[in-house]
Short mmCIF file of N, CA and C in Angstrom, two decimals:
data_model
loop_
_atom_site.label_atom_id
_atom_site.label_comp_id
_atom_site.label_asym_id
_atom_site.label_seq_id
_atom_site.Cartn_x
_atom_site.Cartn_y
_atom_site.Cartn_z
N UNK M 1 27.95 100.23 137.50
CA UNK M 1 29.36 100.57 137.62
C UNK M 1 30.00 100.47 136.24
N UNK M 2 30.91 101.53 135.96
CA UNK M 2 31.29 101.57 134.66
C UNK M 2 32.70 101.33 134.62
N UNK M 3 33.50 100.27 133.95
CA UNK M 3 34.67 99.72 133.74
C UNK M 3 35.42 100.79 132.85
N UNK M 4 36.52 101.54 133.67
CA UNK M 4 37.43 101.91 132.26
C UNK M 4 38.11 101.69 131.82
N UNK M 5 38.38 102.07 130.89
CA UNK M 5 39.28 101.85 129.47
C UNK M 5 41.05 100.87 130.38
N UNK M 6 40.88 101.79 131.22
CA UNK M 6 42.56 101.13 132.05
C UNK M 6 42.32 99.92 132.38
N UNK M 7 41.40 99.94 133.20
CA UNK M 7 41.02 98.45 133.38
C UNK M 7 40.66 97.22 132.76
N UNK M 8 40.50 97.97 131.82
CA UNK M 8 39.51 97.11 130.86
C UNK M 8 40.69 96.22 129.51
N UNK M 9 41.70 97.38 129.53
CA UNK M 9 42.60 96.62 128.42
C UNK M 9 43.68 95.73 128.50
N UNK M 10 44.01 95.97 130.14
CA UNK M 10 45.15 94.64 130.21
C UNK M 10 44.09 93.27 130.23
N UNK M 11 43.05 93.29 131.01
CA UNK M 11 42.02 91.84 130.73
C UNK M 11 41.55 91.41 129.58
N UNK M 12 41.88 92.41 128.63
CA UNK M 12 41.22 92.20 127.19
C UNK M 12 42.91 91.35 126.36
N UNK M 13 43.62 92.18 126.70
CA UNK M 13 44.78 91.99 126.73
C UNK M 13 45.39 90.31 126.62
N UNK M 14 45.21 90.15 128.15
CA UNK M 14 45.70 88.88 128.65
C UNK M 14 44.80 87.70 127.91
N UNK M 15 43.55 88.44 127.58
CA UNK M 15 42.29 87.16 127.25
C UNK M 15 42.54 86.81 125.76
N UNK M 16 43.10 87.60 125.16
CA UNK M 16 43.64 87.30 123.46
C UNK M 16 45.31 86.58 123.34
N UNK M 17 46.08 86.86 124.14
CA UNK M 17 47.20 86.58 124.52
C UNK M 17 47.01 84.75 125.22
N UNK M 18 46.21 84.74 125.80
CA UNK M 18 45.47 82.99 125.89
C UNK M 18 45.05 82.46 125.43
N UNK M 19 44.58 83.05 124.44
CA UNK M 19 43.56 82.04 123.76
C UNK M 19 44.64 81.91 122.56
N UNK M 20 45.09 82.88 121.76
CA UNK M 20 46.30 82.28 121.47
C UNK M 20 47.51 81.16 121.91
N UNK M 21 47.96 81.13 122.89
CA UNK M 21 48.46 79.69 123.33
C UNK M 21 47.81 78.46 123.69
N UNK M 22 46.61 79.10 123.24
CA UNK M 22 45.10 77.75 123.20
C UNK M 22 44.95 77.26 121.69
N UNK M 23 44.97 78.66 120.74
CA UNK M 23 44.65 78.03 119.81
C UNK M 23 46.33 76.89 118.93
N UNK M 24 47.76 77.54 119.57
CA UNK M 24 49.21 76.72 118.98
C UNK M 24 48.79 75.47 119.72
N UNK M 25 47.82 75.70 120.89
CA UNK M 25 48.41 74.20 122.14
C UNK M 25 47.35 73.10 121.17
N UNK M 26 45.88 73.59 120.71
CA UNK M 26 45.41 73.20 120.04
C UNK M 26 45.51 72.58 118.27
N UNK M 27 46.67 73.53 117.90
CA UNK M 27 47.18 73.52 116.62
C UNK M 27 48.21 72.05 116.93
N UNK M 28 49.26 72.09 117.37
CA UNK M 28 50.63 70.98 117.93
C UNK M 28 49.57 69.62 118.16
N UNK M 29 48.81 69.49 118.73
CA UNK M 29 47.43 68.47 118.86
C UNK M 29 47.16 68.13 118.05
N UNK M 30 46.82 68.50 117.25
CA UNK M 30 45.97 68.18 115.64
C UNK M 30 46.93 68.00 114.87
N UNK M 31 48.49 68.34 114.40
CA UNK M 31 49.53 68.15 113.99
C UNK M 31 49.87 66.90 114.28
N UNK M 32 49.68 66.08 115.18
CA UNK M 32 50.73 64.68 115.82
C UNK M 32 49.54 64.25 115.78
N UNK M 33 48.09 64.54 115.46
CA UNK M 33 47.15 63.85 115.53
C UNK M 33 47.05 62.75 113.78
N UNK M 34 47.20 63.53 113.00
CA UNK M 34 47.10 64.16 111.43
C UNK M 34 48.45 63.28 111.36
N UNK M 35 49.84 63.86 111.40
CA UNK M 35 50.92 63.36 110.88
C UNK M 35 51.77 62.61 111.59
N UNK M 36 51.31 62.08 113.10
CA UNK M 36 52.19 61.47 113.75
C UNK M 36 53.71 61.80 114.47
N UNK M 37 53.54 63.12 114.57
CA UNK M 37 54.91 63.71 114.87
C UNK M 37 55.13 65.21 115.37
N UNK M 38 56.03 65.54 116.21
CA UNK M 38 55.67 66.47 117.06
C UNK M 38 55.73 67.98 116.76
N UNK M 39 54.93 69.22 116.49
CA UNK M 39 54.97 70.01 115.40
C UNK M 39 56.01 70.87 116.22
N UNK M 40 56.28 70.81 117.37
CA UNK M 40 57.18 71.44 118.44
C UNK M 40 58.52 71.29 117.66
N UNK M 41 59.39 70.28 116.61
CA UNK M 41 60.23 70.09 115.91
C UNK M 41 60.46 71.24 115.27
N UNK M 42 59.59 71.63 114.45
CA UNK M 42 59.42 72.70 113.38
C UNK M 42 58.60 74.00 113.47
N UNK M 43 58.23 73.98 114.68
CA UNK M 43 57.01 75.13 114.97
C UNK M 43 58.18 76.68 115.06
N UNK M 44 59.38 76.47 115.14
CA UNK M 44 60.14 77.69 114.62
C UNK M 44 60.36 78.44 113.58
N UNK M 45 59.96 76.93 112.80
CA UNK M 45 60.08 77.47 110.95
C UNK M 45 58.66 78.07 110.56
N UNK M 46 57.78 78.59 111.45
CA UNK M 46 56.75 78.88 111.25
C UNK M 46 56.40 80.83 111.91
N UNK M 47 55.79 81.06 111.50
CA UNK M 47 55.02 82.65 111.67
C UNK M 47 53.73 82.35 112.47
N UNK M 48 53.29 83.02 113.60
CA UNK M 48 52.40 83.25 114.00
C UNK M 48 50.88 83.48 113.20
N UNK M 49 51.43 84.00 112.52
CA UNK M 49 50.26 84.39 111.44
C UNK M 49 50.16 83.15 110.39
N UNK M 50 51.01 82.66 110.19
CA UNK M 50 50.60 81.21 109.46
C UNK M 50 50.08 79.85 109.86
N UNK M 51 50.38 79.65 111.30
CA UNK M 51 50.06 78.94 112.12
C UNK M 51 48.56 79.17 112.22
N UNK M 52 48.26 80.02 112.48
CA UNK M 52 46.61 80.46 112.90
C UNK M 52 45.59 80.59 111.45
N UNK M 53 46.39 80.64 110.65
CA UNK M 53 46.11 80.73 109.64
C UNK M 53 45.47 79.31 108.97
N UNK M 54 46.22 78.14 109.46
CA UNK M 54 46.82 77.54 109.03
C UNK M 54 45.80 76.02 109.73
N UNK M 55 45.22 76.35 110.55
CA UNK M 55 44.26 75.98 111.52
C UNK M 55 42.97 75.87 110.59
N UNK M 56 42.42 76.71 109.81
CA UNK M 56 41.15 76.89 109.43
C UNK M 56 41.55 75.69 108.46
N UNK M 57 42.32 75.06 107.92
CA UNK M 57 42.69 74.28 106.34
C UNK M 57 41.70 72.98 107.28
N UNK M 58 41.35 71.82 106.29
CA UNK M 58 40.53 70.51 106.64
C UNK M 58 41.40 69.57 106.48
N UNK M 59 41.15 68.83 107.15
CA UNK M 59 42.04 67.53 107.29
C UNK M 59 42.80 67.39 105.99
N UNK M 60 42.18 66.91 104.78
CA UNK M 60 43.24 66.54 103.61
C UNK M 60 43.39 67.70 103.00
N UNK M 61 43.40 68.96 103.61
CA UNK M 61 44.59 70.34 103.01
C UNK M 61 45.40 70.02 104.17
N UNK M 62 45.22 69.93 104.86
CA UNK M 62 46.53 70.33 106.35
C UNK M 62 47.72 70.21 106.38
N UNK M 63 48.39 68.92 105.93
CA UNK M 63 49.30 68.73 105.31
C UNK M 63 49.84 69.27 104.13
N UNK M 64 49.63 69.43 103.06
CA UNK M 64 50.19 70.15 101.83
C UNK M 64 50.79 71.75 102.09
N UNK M 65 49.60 71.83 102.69
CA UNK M 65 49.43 73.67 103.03
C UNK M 65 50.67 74.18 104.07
N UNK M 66 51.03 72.97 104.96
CA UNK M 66 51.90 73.24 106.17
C UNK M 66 53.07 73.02 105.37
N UNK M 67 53.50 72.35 103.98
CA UNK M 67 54.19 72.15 103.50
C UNK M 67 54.32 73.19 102.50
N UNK M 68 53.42 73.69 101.70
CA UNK M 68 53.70 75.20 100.93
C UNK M 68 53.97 76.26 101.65
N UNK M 69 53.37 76.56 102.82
CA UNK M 69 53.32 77.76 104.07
C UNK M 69 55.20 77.59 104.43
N UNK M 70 55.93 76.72 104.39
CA UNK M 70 56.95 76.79 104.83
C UNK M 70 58.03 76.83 103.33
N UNK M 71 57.89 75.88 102.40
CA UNK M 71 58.51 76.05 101.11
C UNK M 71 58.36 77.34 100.57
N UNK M 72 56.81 78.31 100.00
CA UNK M 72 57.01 79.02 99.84
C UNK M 72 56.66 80.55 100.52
N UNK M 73 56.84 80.45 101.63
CA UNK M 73 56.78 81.08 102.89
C UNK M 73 55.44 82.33 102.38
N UNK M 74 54.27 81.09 102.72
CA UNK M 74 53.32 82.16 102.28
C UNK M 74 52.88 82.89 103.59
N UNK M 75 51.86 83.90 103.17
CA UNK M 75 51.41 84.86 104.44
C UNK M 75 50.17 83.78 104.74
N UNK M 76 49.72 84.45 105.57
CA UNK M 76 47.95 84.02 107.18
C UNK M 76 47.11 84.34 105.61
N UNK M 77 47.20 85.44 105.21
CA UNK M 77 46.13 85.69 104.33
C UNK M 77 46.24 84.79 103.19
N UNK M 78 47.24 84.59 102.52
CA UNK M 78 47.53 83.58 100.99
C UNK M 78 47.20 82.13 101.62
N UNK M 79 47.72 82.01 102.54
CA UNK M 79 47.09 80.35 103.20
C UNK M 79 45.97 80.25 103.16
N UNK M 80 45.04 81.17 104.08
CA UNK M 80 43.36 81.55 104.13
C UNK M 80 42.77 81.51 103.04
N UNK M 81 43.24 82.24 101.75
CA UNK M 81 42.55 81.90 100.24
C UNK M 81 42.87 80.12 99.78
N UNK M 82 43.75 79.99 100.08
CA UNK M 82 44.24 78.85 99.46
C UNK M 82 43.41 77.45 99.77
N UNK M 83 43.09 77.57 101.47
CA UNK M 83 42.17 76.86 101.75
C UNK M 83 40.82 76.79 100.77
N UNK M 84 39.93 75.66 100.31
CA UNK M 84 38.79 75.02 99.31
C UNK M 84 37.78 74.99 100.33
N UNK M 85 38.30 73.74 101.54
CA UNK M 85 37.58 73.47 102.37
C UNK M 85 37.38 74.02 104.12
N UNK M 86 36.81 75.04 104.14
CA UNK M 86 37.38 75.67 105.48
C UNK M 86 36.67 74.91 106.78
N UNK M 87 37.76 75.08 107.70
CA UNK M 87 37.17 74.13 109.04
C UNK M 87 37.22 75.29 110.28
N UNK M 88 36.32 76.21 110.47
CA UNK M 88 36.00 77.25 110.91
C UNK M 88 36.32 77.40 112.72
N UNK M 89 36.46 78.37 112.81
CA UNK M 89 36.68 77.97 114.17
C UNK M 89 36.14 79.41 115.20
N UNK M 90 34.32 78.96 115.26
CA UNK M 90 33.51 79.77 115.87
C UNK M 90 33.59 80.08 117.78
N UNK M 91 34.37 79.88 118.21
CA UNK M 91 34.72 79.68 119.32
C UNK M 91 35.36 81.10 119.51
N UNK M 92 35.97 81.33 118.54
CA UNK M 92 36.90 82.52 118.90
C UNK M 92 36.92 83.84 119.86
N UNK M 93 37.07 84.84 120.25
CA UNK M 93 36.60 85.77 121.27
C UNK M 93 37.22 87.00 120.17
#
């Protein structure tokens, strides 16, 4: 049986659209884990694309980076270079 395209893109859809509020629910976690405090405060002053971005940095970038990403409002991609030590995240879909 062959799945089409109609069918096939709201499930593809919904399945990237989750795992995204998996990977912020996962991000806010590791934030109060790391700095003791709730990233839900400030997670407005932030871009989607920096946030996710922002995920791959290692424990002693995480902090600095969340602090340049907002001072000098860098992009997903300038964060991504900026990272030395990357903490990868093979899970992804």
């Amino acid at each position: 049986m062959l799945l089409n395209y109609a069918e096939f893109y709201p499930a593809q859809h919904y399945v990237l659209i989750l795992q995204n509020r998996i990977v912020k629910t996962e991000f806010r976690y590791r934030y109060f884990v790391l700095i003791r405090s709730r990233f839900e405060a400030i997670e407005y002053k932030y871009t989607d694309d920096q946030i996710f971005a922002l995920r791959f940095a290692s424990d002693i970038e995480f902090l600095p980076l969340i602090e340049r990403a907002l001072v000098e409002n860098l992009s997903g991609n300038t964060i991504k270079k900026a990272i030395t030590h990357w903490k990868g995240d093979y899970n992804r879909v």
